[in-house]
XYZ file of C-alpha atoms in Angstrom:
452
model
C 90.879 26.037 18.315
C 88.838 22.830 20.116
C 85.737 24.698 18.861
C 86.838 24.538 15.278
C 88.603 20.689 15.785
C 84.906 19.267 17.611
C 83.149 21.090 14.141
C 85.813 19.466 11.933
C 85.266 15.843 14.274
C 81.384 16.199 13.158
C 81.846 16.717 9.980
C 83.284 13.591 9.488
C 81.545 11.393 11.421
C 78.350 12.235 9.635
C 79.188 11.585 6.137
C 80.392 8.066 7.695
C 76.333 7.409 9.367
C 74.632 6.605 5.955
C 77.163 4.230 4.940
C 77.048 2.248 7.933
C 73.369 2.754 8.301
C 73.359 0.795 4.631
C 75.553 -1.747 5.800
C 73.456 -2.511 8.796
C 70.662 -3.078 7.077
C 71.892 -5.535 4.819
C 73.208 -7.477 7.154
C 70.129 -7.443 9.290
C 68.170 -8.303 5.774
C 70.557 -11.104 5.293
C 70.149 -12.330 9.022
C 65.913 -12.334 8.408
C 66.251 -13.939 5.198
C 68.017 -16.965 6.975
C 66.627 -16.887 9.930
C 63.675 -18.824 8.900
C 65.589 -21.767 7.410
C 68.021 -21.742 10.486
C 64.738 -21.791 12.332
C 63.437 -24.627 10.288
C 66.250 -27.106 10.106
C 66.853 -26.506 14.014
C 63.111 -27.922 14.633
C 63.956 -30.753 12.226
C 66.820 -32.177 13.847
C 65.323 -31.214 17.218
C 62.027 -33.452 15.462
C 64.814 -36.055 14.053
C 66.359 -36.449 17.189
C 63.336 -37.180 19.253
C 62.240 -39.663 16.634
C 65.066 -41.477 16.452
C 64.776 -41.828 20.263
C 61.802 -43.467 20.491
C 63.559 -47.170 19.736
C 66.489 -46.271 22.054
C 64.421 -45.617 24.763
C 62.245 -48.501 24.339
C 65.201 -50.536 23.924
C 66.986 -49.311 27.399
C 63.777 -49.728 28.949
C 63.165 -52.860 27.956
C 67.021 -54.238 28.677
C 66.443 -52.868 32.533
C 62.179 -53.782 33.325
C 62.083 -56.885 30.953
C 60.702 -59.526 33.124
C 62.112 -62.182 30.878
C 65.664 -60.293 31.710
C 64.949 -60.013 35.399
C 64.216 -63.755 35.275
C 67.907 -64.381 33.393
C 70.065 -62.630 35.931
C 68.463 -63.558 38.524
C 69.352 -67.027 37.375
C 72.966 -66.034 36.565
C 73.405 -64.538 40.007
C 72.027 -68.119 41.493
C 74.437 -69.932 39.344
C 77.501 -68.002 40.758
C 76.643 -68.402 44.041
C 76.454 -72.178 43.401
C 80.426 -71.858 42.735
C 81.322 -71.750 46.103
C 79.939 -74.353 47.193
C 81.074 -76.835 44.821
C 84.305 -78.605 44.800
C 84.702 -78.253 48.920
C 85.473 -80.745 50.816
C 81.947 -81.966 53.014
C 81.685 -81.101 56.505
C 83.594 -83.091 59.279
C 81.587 -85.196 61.135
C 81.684 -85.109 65.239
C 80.219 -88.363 66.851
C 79.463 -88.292 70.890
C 78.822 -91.258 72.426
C 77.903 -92.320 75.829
C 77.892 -95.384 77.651
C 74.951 -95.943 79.334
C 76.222 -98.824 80.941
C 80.096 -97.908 81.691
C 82.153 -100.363 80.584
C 84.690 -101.850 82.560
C 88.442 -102.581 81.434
C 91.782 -103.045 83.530
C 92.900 -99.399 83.026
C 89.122 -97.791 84.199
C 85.352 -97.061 83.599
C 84.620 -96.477 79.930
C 81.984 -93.832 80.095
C 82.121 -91.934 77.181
C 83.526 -91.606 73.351
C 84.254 -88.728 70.932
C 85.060 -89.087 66.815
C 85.461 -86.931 64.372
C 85.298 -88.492 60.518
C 86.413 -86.588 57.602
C 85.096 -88.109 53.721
C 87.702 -87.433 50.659
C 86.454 -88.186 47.647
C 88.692 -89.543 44.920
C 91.326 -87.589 43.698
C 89.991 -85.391 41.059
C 86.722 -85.688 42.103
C 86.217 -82.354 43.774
C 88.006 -80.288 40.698
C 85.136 -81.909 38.037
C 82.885 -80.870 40.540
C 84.094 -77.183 40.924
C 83.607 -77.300 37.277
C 80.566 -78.359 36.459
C 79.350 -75.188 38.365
C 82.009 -73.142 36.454
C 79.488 -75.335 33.554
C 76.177 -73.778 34.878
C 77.396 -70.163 35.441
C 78.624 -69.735 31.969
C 75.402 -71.438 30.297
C 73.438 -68.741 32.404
C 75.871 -66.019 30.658
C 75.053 -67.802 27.144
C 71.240 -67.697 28.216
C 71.126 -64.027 29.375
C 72.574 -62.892 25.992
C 70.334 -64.642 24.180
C 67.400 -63.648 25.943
C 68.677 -60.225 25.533
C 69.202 -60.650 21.871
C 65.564 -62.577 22.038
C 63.952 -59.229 23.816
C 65.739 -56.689 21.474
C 64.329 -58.360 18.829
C 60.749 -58.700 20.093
C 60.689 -54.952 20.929
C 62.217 -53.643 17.159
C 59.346 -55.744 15.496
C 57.009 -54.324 17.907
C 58.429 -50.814 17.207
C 57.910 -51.721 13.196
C 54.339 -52.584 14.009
C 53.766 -49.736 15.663
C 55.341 -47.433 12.910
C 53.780 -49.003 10.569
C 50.506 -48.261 11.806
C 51.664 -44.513 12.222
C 52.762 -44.452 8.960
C 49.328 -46.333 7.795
C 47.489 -43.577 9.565
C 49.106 -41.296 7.710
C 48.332 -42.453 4.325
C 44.956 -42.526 5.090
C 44.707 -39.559 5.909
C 46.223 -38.327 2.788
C 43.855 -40.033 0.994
C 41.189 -38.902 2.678
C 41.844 -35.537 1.985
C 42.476 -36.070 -1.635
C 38.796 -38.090 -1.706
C 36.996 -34.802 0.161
C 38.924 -32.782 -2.507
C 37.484 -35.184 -5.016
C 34.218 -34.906 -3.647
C 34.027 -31.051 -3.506
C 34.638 -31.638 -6.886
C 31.926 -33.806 -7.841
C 29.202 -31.556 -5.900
C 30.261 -28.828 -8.059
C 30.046 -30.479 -11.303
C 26.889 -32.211 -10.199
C 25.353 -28.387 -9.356
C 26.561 -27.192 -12.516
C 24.938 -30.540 -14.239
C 28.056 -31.739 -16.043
C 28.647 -35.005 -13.359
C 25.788 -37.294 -12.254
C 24.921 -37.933 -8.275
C 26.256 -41.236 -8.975
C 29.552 -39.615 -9.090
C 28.713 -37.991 -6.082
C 27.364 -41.212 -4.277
C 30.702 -42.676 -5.517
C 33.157 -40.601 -3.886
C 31.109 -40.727 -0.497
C 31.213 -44.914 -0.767
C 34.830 -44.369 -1.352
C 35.005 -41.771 1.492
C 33.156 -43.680 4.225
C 35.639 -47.045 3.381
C 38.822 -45.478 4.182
C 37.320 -43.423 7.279
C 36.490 -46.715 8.417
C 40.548 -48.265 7.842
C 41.084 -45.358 9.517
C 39.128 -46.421 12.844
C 39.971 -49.610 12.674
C 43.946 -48.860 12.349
C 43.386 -46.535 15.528
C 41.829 -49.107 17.502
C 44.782 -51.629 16.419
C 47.170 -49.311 18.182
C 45.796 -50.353 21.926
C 47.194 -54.408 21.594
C 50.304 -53.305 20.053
C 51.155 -50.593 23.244
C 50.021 -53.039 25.382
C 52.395 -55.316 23.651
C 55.075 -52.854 23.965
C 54.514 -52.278 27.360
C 53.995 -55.696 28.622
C 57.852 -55.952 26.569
C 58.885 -52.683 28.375
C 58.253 -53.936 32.120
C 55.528 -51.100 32.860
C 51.900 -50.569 33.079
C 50.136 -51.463 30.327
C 47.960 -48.596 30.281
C 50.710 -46.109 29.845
C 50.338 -44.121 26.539
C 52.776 -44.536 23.779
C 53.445 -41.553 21.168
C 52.289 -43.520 17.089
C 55.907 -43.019 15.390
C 54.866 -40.541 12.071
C 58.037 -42.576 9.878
C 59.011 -46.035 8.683
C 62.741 -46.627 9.425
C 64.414 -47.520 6.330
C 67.210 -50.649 7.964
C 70.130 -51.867 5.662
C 72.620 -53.829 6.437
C 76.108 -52.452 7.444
C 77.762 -56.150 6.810
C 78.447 -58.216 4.399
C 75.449 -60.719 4.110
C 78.777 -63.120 3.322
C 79.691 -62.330 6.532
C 76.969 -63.305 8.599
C 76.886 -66.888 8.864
C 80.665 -66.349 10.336
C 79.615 -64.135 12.143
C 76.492 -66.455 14.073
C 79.147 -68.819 14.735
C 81.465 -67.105 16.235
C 78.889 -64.632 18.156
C 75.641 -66.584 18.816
C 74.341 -67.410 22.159
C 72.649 -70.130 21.669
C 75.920 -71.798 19.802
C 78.005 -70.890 22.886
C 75.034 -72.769 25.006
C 75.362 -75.488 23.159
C 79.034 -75.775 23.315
C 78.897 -75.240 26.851
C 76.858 -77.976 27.218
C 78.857 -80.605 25.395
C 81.616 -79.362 27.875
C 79.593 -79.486 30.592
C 78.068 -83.320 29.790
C 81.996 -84.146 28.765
C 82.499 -83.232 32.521
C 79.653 -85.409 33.898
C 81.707 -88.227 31.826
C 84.709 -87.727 33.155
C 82.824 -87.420 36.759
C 81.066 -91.118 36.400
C 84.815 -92.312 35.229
C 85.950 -91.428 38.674
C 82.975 -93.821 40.466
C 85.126 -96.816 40.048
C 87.006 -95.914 42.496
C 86.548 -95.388 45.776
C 85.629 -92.489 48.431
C 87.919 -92.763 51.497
C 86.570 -91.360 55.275
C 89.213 -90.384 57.905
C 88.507 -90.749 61.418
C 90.406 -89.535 65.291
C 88.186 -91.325 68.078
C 88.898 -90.931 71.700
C 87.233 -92.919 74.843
C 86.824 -91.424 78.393
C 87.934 -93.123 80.566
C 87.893 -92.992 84.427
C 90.588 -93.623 87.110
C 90.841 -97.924 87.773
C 88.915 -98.739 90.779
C 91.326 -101.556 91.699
C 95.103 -101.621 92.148
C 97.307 -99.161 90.198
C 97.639 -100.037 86.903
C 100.294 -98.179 85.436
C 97.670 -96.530 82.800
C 94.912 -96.280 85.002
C 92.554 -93.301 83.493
C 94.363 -92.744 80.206
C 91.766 -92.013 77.427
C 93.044 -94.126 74.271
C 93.524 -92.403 70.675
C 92.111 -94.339 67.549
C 92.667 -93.696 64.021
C 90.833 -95.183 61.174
C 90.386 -95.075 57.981
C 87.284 -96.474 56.224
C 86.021 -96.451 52.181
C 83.357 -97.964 50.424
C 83.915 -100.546 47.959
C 82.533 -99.989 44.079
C 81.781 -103.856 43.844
C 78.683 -102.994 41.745
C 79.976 -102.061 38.610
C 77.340 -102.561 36.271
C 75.235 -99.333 37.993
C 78.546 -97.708 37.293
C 78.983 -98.980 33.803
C 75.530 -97.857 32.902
C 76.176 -94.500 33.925
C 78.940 -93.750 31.906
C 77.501 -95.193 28.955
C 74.525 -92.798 29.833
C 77.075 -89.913 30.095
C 78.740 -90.802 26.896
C 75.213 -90.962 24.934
C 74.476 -87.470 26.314
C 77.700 -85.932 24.912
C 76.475 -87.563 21.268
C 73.001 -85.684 22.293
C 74.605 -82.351 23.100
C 77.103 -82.436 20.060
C 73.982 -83.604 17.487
C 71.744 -80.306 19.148
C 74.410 -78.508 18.695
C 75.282 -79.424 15.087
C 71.232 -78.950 14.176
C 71.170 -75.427 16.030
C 74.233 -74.471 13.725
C 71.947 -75.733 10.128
C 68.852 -74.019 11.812
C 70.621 -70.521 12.431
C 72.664 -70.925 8.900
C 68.497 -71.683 7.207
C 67.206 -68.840 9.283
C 70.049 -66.495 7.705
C 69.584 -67.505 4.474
C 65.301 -66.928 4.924
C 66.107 -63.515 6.517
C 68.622 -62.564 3.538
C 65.983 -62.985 1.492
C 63.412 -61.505 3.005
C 65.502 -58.873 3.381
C 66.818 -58.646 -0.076
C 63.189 -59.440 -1.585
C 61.754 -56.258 0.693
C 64.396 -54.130 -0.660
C 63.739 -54.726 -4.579
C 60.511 -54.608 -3.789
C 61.006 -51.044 -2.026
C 62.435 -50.062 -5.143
C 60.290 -51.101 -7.699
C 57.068 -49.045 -5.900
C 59.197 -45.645 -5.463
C 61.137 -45.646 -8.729
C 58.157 -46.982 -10.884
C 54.472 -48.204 -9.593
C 53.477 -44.745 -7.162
C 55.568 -41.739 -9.863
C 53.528 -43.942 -12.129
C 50.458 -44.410 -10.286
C 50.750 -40.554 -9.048
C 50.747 -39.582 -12.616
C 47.581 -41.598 -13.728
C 45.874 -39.951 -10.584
C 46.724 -36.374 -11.924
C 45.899 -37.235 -15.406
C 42.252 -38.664 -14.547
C 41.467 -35.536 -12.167
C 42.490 -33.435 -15.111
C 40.237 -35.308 -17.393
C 36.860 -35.471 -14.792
C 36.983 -31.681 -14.257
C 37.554 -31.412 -18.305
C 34.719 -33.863 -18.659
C 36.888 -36.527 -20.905
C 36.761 -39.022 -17.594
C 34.501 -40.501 -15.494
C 34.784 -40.403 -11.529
C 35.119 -44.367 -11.583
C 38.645 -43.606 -13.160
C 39.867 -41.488 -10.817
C 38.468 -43.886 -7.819
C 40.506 -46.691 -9.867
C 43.203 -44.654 -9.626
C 43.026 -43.727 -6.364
C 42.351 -47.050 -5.124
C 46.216 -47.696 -6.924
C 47.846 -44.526 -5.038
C 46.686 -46.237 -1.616
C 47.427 -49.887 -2.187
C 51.157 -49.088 -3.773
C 51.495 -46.483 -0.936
C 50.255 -48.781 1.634
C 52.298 -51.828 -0.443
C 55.428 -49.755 -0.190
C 55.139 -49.362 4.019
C 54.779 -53.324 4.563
C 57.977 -54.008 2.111
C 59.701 -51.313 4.601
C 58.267 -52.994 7.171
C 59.339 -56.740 5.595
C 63.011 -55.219 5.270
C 63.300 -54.390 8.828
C 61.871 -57.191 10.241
C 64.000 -58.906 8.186
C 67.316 -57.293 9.727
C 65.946 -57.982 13.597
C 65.587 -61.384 12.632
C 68.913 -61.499 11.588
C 70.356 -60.005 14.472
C 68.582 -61.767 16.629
C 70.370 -64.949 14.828
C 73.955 -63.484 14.369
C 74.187 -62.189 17.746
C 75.058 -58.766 16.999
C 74.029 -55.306 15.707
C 74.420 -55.506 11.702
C 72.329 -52.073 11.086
C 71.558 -48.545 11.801
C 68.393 -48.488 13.679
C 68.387 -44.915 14.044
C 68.169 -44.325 10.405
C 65.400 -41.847 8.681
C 63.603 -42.666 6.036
């Protein structure tokens, strides 16, 4: 019986191999067949992501080493320590005297005296004092964002410099393999006698040109890391990777928005506020001179035991209080320091009125320079290089037919580079453009980590 039941077992499971067999085998066929892709899109976000690094990590970099920074908070942290010791009260004063010469009086020997003074400024004086350092630390606030805001910006355009001259590189280099191809070309028609070596000679003009862009691009690259570096806080020798890609910047706000936006979030506005407070302040302080400063004093004398008869305060050390303050007779010193108070408040308010028109023109420049880069950006990928790309094709096609010359297809090629080259500097323009405006609104209107 279990004989019988194992043979009946087998024959069952075997009929059942060859189907599964088939269905492993097209699932393995479907997991090659995909594989590849997978493979492919996993190095290009791995490749995307460590692109789109690059300006992060410059930027982080540059916010922690930038000397420029270091400088700013360093300054802040001096201004906030400046708080305490404004608006106190100054030190007591202890006076010891002695006589040289005792002095002699009906209750004993005068031989020594101690005070102690204490100065009080006017009422109010010590609370406009308190805040004009309140004044100072939040201008050094106002000045550390805008130096940060002034650094971010220096290192994106020195990031669009830099990929810009990757990018050049590249073209180049396309270029210069479509000129080698070209020149292949030529050799063989000249061998065959259907070209001239003037076509020849022609390419290899042509060829030797953009081999030297190419060199001198690649030596441009050494200033412009040093430049980054020297941004960056490290050694200026330290290598920097040539970004392969443009970023393509557009603005995430409203360009309606951004003059709103500047006054609301700009530094340098909020410095120049502050200042108008703080000079308001320095008014209100020279207001107080008219009156006066008062000084408190306790004095005691030592005095000895009376030499003769028994006075009935013989040795008793007398207690004097006093009170002193200086009189503001001179009032015209006064007078002309208020008035130069009050002019400086019409000289903070006037800076601050012509910061506000210069930020509002330097919007309006950057929107269209912005604006301008992007119809320009346009215009060469929707029309000039398909255009330009198509002339190139149809001139090759007509040299190795013999219809063309090889001057038409170095006039065309000459096109393909300047549009291609033309169409990198717009990019270029547009994102300089949006770090300028940044820089001026105060805040992050784009995507920097964008791909083109």
């Amino acid at each position: 019986m279990n004989r019988h039941t194992a043979t009946f077992h087998i024959a069952l499971v075997f009929p059942v191999l060859p189907v599964l067999a088939i269905v492993l085998a097209i699932v393995l066929a479907g997991i090659l067949s995909i594989l590849p892709a997978l493979c492919t899109a996993e190095e290009a976000e791995t490749k995307k992501k460590k692109d789109t690094g690059i300006l992060s990590s410059y930027l982080e970099q540059a916010l922690t080493n930038n000397n420029a920074l270091l400088a700013a908070r360093a300054k802040l942290r001096a201004s906030s320590h400046k708080i305490p010791q404004a608006g106190v009260l100054p030190d007591p004063k202890l006076t010891v005297q002695y006589y040289l010469e005792p002095v002699e009086t009906r209750t004993g020997p005068q031989r020594a005296a101690l005070a102690l003074n204490q100065s009080l400024p006017w009422f109010g004086k010590l609370v406009l004092l308190r805040k004009l350092a309140d004044h100072d630390q939040a201008l050094a606030h106002a000045e550390l964002a805008a130096t940060e805001l002034d650094v971010t910006r220096q290192v994106k355009e020195a990031y669009i410099a830099y990929s810009f001259l990757g990018r050049s590189q590249e073209i180049l280099s396309n270029n210069l393999e479509l000129l080698r191809y070209l020149e292949g070309i030529a050799r063989d028609r000249y061998t065959g006698g259907k070209a001239t070596y003037f076509d020849v000679l022609k390419v290899q003009i042509e060829l030797a040109q953009i081999q030297d862009k190419v060199r001198t691009i690649k030596e441009s690259a050494v200033p412009l890391r040093i430049r980054i570096n020297n941004l960056l806080g490290v050694a200026p020798e330290r290598s920097r990777p040539v970004p392969k890609y443009l970023p393509e910047i557009s603005l995430k706000k409203k360009p309606t928005t951004l003059h709103s936006l500047a006054l609301k979030n700009a530094p340098l506005l909020q410095a120049a506020q502050e200042r108008i407070t703080k000079t308001e302040t320095k008014t209100k302080l020279a207001q107080k001179d008219f009156y006066p400063d008062f000084t408190f004093s306790l004095k005691t004398i030592l005095t000895g035991s009376a030499e003769y008869g028994d006075p009935p305060d013989s040795g008793d050390d007398p207690i004097i209080a006093g009170v002193s303050m200086n009189l503001p007779i001179f009032r015209e010193r006064r007078h002309a320091k208020l008035a130069e108070q009050k002019a400086a408040v019409q000289e903070a308010q006037s800076r601050k009125s012509e910061q506000e028109r210069t930020i509002q023109n330097q919007i309006e420049q950057g929107l269209y320079a912005y604006q301008d880069a992007k119809r320009k950006v346009a215009l060469y990928r929707e029309e000039l290089l398909p255009k330009v790309r198509q002339q190139l094709e149809v001139a090759v096609s007509g040299f190795q037919s013999g219809k063309n010359s090889i001057l038409e297809i170095i006039d065309a090629e000459k096109s393909l580079l300047t549009f291609e080259l033309a169409e990198s500097r717009t990019l270029a323009d547009q994102a300089l453009a949006v770090a300028q405006l940044e820089a001026q609104v105060g805040l992050v209107v784009a995507n920097w980590q964008e791909q083109p």
